[in-house]
Short mmCIF file of C-alpha atoms in Angstrom, two decimals:
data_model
loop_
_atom_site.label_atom_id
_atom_site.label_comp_id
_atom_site.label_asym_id
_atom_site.label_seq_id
_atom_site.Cartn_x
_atom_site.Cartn_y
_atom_site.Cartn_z
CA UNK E 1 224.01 23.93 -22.63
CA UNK E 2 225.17 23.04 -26.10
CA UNK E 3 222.89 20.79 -28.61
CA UNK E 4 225.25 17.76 -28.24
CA UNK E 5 224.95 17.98 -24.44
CA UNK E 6 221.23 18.01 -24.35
CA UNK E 7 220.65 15.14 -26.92
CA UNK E 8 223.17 13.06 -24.66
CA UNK E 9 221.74 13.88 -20.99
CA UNK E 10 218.13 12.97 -23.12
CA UNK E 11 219.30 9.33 -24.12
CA UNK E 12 221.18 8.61 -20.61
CA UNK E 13 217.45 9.46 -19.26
CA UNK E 14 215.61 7.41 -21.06
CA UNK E 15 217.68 4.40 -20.06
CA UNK E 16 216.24 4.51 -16.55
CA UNK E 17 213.09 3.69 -17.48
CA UNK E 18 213.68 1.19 -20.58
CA UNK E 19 216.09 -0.44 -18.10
CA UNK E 20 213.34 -1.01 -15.30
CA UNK E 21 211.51 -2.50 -17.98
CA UNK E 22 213.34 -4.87 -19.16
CA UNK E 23 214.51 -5.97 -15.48
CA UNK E 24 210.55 -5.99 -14.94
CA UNK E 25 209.97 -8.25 -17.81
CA UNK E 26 212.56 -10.51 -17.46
CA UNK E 27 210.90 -10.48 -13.65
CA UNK E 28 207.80 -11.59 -14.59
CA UNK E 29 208.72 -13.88 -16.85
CA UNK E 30 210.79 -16.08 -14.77
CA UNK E 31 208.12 -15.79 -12.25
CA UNK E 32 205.32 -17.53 -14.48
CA UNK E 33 207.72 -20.21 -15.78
CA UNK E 34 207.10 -23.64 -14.82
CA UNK E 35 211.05 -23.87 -13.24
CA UNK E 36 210.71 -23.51 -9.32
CA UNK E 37 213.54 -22.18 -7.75
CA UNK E 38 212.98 -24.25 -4.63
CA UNK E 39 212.71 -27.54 -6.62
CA UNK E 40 215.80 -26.52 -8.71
CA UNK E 41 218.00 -26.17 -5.33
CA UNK E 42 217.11 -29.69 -4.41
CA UNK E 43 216.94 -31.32 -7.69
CA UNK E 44 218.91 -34.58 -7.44
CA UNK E 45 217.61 -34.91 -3.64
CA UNK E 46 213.91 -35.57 -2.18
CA UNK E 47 213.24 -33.32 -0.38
CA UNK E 48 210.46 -32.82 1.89
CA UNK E 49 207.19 -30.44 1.36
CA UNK E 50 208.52 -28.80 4.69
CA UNK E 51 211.82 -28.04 3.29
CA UNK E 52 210.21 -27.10 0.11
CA UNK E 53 208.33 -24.23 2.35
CA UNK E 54 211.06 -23.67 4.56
CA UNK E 55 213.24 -23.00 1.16
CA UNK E 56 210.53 -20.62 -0.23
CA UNK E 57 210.44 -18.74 3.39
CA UNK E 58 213.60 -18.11 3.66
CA UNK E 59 214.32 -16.85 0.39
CA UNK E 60 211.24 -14.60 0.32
CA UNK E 61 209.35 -16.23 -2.42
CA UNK E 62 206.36 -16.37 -0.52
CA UNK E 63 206.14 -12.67 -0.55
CA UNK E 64 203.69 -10.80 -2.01
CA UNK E 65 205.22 -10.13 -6.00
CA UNK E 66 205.49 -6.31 -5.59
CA UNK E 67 207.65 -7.03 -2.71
CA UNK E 68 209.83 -9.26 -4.39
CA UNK E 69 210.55 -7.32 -7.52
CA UNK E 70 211.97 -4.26 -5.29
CA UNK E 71 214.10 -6.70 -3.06
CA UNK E 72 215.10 -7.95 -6.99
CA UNK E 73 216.22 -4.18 -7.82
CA UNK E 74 217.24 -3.56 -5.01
CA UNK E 75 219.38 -7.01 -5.35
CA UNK E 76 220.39 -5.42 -9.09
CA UNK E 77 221.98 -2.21 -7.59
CA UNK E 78 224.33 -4.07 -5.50
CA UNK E 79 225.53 -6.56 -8.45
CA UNK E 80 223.59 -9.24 -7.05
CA UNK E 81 222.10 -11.58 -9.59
CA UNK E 82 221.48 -14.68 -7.03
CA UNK E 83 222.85 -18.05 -6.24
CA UNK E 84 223.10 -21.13 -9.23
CA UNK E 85 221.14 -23.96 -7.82
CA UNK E 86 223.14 -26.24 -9.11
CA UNK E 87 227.20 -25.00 -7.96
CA UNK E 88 226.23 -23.02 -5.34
CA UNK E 89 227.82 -20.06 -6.33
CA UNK E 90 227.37 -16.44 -6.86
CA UNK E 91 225.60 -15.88 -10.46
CA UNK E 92 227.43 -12.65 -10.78
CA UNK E 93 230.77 -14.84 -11.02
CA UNK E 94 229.86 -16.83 -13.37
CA UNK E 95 228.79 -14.16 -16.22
CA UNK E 96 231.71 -12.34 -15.50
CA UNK E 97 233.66 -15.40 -16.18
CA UNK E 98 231.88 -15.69 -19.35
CA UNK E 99 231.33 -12.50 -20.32
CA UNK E 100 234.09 -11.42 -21.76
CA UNK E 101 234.40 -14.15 -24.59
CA UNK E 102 231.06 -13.31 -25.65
CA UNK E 103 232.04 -9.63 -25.93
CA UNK E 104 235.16 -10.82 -27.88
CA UNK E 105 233.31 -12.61 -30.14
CA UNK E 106 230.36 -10.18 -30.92
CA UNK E 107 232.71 -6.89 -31.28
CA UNK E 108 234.98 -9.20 -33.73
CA UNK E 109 231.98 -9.99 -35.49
CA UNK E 110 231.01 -6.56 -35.60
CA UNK E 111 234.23 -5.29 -37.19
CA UNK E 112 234.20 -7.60 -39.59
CA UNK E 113 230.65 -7.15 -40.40
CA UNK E 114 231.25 -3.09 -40.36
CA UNK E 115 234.57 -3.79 -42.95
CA UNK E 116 232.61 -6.27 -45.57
CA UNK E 117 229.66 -4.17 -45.61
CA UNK E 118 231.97 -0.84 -46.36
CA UNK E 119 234.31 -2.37 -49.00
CA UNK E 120 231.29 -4.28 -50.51
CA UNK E 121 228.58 -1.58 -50.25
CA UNK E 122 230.94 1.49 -51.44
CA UNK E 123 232.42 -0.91 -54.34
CA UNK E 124 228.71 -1.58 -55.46
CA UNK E 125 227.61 1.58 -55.62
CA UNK E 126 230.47 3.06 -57.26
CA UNK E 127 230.35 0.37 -60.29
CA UNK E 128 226.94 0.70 -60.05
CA UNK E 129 224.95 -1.57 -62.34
CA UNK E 130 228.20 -3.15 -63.86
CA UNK E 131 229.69 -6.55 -63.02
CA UNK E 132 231.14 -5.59 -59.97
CA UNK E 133 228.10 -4.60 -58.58
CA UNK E 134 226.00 -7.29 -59.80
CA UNK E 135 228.45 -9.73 -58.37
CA UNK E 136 228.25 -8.08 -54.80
CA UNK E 137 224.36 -7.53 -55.31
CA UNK E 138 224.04 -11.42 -55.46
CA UNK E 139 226.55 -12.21 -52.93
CA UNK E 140 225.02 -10.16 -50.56
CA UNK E 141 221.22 -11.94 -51.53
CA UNK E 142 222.50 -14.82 -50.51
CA UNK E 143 224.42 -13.75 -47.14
CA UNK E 144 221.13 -12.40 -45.85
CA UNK E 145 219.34 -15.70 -47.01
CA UNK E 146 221.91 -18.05 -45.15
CA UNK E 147 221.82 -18.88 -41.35
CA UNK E 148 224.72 -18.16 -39.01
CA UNK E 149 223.96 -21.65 -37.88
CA UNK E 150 224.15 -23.19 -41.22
CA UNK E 151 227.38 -21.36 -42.21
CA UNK E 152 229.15 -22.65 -38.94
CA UNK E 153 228.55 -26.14 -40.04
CA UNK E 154 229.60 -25.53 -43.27
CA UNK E 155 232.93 -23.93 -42.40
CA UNK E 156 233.48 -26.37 -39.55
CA UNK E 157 233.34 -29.30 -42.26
CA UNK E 158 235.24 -27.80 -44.80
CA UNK E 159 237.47 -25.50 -43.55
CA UNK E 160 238.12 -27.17 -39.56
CA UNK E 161 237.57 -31.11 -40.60
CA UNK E 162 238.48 -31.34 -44.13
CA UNK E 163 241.63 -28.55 -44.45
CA UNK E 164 242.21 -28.80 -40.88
CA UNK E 165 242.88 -24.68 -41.33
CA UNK E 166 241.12 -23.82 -38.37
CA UNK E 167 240.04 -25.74 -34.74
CA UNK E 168 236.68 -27.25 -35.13
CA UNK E 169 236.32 -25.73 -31.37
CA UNK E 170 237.70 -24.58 -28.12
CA UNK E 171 239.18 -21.67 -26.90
CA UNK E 172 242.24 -19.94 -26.51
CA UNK E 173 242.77 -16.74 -24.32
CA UNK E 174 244.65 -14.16 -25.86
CA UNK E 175 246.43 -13.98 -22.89
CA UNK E 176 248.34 -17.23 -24.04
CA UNK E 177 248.46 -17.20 -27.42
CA UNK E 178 247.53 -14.46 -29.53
CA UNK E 179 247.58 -16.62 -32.74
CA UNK E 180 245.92 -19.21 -31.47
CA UNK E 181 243.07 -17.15 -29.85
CA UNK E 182 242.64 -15.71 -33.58
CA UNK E 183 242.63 -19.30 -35.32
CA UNK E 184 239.98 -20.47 -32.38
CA UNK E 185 237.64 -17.10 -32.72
CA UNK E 186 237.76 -16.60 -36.53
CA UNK E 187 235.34 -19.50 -38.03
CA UNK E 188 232.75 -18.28 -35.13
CA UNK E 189 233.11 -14.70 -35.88
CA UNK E 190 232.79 -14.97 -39.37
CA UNK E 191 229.66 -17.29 -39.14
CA UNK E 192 228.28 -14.75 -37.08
CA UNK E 193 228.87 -11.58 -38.88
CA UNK E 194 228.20 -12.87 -42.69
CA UNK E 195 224.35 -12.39 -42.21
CA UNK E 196 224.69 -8.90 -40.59
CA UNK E 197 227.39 -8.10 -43.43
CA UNK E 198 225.75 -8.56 -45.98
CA UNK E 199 222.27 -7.07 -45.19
CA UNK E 200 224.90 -3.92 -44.04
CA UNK E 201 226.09 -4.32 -47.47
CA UNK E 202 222.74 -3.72 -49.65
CA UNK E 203 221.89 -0.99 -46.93
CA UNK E 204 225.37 0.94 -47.49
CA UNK E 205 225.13 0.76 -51.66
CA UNK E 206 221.92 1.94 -51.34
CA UNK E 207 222.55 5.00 -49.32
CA UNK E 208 225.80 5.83 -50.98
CA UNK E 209 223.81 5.93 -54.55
CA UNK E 210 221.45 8.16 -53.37
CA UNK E 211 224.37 10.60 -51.92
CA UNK E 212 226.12 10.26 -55.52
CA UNK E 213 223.50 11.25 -57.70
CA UNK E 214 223.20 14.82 -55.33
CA UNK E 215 224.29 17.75 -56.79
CA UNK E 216 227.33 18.82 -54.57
CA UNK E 217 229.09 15.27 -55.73
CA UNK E 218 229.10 16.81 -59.58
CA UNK E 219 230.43 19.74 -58.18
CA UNK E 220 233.44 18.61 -56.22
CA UNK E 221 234.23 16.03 -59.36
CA UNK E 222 233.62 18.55 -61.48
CA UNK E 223 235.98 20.94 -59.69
CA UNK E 224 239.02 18.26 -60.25
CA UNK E 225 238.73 16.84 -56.65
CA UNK E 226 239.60 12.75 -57.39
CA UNK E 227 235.96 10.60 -56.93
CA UNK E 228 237.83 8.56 -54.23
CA UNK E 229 238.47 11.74 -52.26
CA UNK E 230 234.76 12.84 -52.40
CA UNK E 231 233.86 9.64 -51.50
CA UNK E 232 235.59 9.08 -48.66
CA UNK E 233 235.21 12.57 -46.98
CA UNK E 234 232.19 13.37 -48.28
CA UNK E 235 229.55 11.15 -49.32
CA UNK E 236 230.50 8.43 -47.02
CA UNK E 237 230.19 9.91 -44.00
CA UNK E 238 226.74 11.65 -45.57
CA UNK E 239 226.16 7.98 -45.75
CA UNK E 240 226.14 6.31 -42.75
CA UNK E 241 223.18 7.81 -41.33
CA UNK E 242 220.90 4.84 -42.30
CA UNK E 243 223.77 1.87 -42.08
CA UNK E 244 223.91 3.04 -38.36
CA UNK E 245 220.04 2.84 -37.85
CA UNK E 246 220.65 -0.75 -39.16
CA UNK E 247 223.74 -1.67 -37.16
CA UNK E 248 222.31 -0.54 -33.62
CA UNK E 249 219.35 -3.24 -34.27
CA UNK E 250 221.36 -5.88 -35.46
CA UNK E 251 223.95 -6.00 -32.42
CA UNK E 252 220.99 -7.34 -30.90
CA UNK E 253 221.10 -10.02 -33.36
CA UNK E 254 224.78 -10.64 -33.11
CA UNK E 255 224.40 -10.91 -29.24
CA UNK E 256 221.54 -13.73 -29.45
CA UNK E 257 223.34 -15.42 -32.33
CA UNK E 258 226.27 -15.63 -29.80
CA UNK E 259 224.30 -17.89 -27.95
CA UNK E 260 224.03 -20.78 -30.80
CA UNK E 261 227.47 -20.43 -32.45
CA UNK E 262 229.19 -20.54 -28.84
CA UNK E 263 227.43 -23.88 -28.73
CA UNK E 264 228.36 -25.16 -32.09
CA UNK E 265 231.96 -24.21 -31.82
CA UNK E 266 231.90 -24.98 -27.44
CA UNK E 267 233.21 -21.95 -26.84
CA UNK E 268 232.58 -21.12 -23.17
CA UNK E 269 230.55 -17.88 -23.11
CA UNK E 270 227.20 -16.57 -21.83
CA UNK E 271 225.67 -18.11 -24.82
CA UNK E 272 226.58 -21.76 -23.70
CA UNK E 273 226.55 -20.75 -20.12
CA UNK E 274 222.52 -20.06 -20.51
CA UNK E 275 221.99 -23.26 -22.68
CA UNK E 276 224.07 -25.39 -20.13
CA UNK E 277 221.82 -23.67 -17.48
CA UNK E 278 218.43 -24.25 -19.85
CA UNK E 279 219.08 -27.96 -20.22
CA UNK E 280 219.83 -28.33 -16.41
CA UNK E 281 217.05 -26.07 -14.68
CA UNK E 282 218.74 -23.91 -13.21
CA UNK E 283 216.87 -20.30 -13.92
CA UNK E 284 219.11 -17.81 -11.79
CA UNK E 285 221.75 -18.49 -14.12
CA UNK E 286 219.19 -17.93 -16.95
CA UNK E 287 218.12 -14.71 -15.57
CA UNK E 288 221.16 -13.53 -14.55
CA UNK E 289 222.17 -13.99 -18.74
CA UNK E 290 219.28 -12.42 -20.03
CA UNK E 291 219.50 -9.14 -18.08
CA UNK E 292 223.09 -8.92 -18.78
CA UNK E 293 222.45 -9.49 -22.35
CA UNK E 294 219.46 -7.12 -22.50
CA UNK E 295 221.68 -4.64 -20.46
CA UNK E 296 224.60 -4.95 -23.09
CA UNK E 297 222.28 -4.09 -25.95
CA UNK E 298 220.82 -1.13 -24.73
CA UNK E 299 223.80 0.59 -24.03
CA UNK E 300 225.22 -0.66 -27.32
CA UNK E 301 221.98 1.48 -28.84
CA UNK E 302 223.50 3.93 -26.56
CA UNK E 303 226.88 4.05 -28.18
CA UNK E 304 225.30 4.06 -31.59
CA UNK E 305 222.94 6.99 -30.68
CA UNK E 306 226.28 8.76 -30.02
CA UNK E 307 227.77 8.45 -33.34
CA UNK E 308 224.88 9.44 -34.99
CA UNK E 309 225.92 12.56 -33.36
CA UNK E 310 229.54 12.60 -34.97
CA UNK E 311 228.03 11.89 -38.26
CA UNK E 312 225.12 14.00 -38.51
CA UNK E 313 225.40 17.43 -38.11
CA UNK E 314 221.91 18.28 -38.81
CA UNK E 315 221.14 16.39 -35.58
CA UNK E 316 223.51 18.04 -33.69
CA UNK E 317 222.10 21.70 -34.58
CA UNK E 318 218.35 20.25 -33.41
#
């Protein structure tokens, strides 16, 4: 069994118990809330304290709590995530309804975070300590200082309400309009990959100086190779080790930041789908968001553990 194969089968088997975890958590915690499922299903009625207990009976929610996590589990493995109190309807149906724009809008923010933080980071460190690089240096300060929140607003105002460039909200599925899917998804995608781009940035000039003052970068200049050429196939990719570490945490952050800028821009994704489901009580739906957010993220770290493999070969031989 090869290195690559062994590292990979090792990850995959450590999900198992990180994901029981975090179903465990999110368990408990929606256990020891103050929402009651039973009240939820009635709210807008008055009901009874027998239909209360009749509710609670026939749901199983007067089972002992060991009992009722492995009916939850067992509830997981068969794509159950429950009933919404409010429509009535299968929770699974409604994340997969919003899923996908939240998907859309967090792997759009990721490329552009991924591109900024490449052109900016490579460009600083090459012109290292010279204008260029101060300039980015600063820029980048500043993108890590500002709030996704705050740069929404400010794009909304002057680039959606004053210019009238962009929508100020809504959404278009690709499906219908490819251009106007791109005008509706670029302020929030942009406002929620600044922050990650530019801390990317300051992490990617760092780790590209270090691999330029080594001594096999002399060498291949020195041997008449072009510096763009040894950057790109060499220190680069000798480079991302670090970046990646970086990038698999801060998914996380681009999938909770989801969940304000889908408000701000009413875009109608699991972000706004848990807020909507927040402000109205209804904690299936909240549950059912949370695991499928926590689900998402670990197998992003997945993905990322994975390239660490095609960029590392030193991990590959261990």
């Amino acid at each position: 069994m090869t290195a690559v194969v062994r590292i990979l089968l090792r990850r995959i088997a450590l999900l198992v118990p990180l994901t029981l975890g975090i179903v465990l958590f999110v368990f408990l915690v929606m256990r020891f809330s103050d929402v009651d499922p039973a009240s939820a299903f009635f709210q807008g009625a008055n009901p009874t304290p027998r239909q209360l207990h009749d509710f609670r009976e026939h749901n199983g929610l007067l089972d002992p709590l060991p009992v009722r996590y492995v009916r939850f589990v067992g509830d997981l493995l068969h794509g159950d995530l429950g009933t919404s109190a409010l429509t009535r309807a299968p929770v699974a149906d409604q994340v997969t309804t919003a899923l996908p724009l939240t998907l859309q809008l967090t792997f759009l923010g990721l490329a552009i975070a991924v591109v900024l933080a490449l052109a900016g980071g490579v460009t600083a460190a090459v012109y290292r300590d010279r204008i260029p690089d101060q300039v980015i240096r600063v820029v980048s300060l500043v993108g890590v200082a500002a709030p996704g929140f705050w740069l929404a607003l400010l794009m909304i105002q002057y680039l959606a309400v004053d210019r009238g460039w962009f929508p100020t909200g809504g959404y278009v599925n690709p499906a219908d309009s490819v251009t106007g899917w791109l005008r509706t998804m670029a302020l929030p995608a942009f406002a929620l990959s600044l922050p990650v781009a530019a801390q990317l940035t300051r992490i990617v000039r760092t780790s590209v100086v270090e691999e330029l003052d080594k001594d096999y970068v002399r060498t291949a200049v020195g041997s008449g190779l072009p510096p763009w050429v040894v950057v790109g196939r060499n220190v680069l990719r000798n480079a991302l080790v670090n970046p990646l570490t970086v990038l698999g945490l801060r998914v996380g952050y681009l999938l909770g930041g989801a969940v304000v800028i889908e408000t701000i821009f009413s875009l109608p994704g699991m972000g706004k789908l848990m807020i909507d489901a927040v402000q109205n009580g209804d904690p299936a739906v909240v549950q059912g968001v949370v695991l499928t957010t926590a689900t998402g993220f670990v197998v992003v770290n997945l993905v990322i553990d994975l390239l660490y493999l095609l960029v590392n070969p030193r991990l590959r031989a261990g």
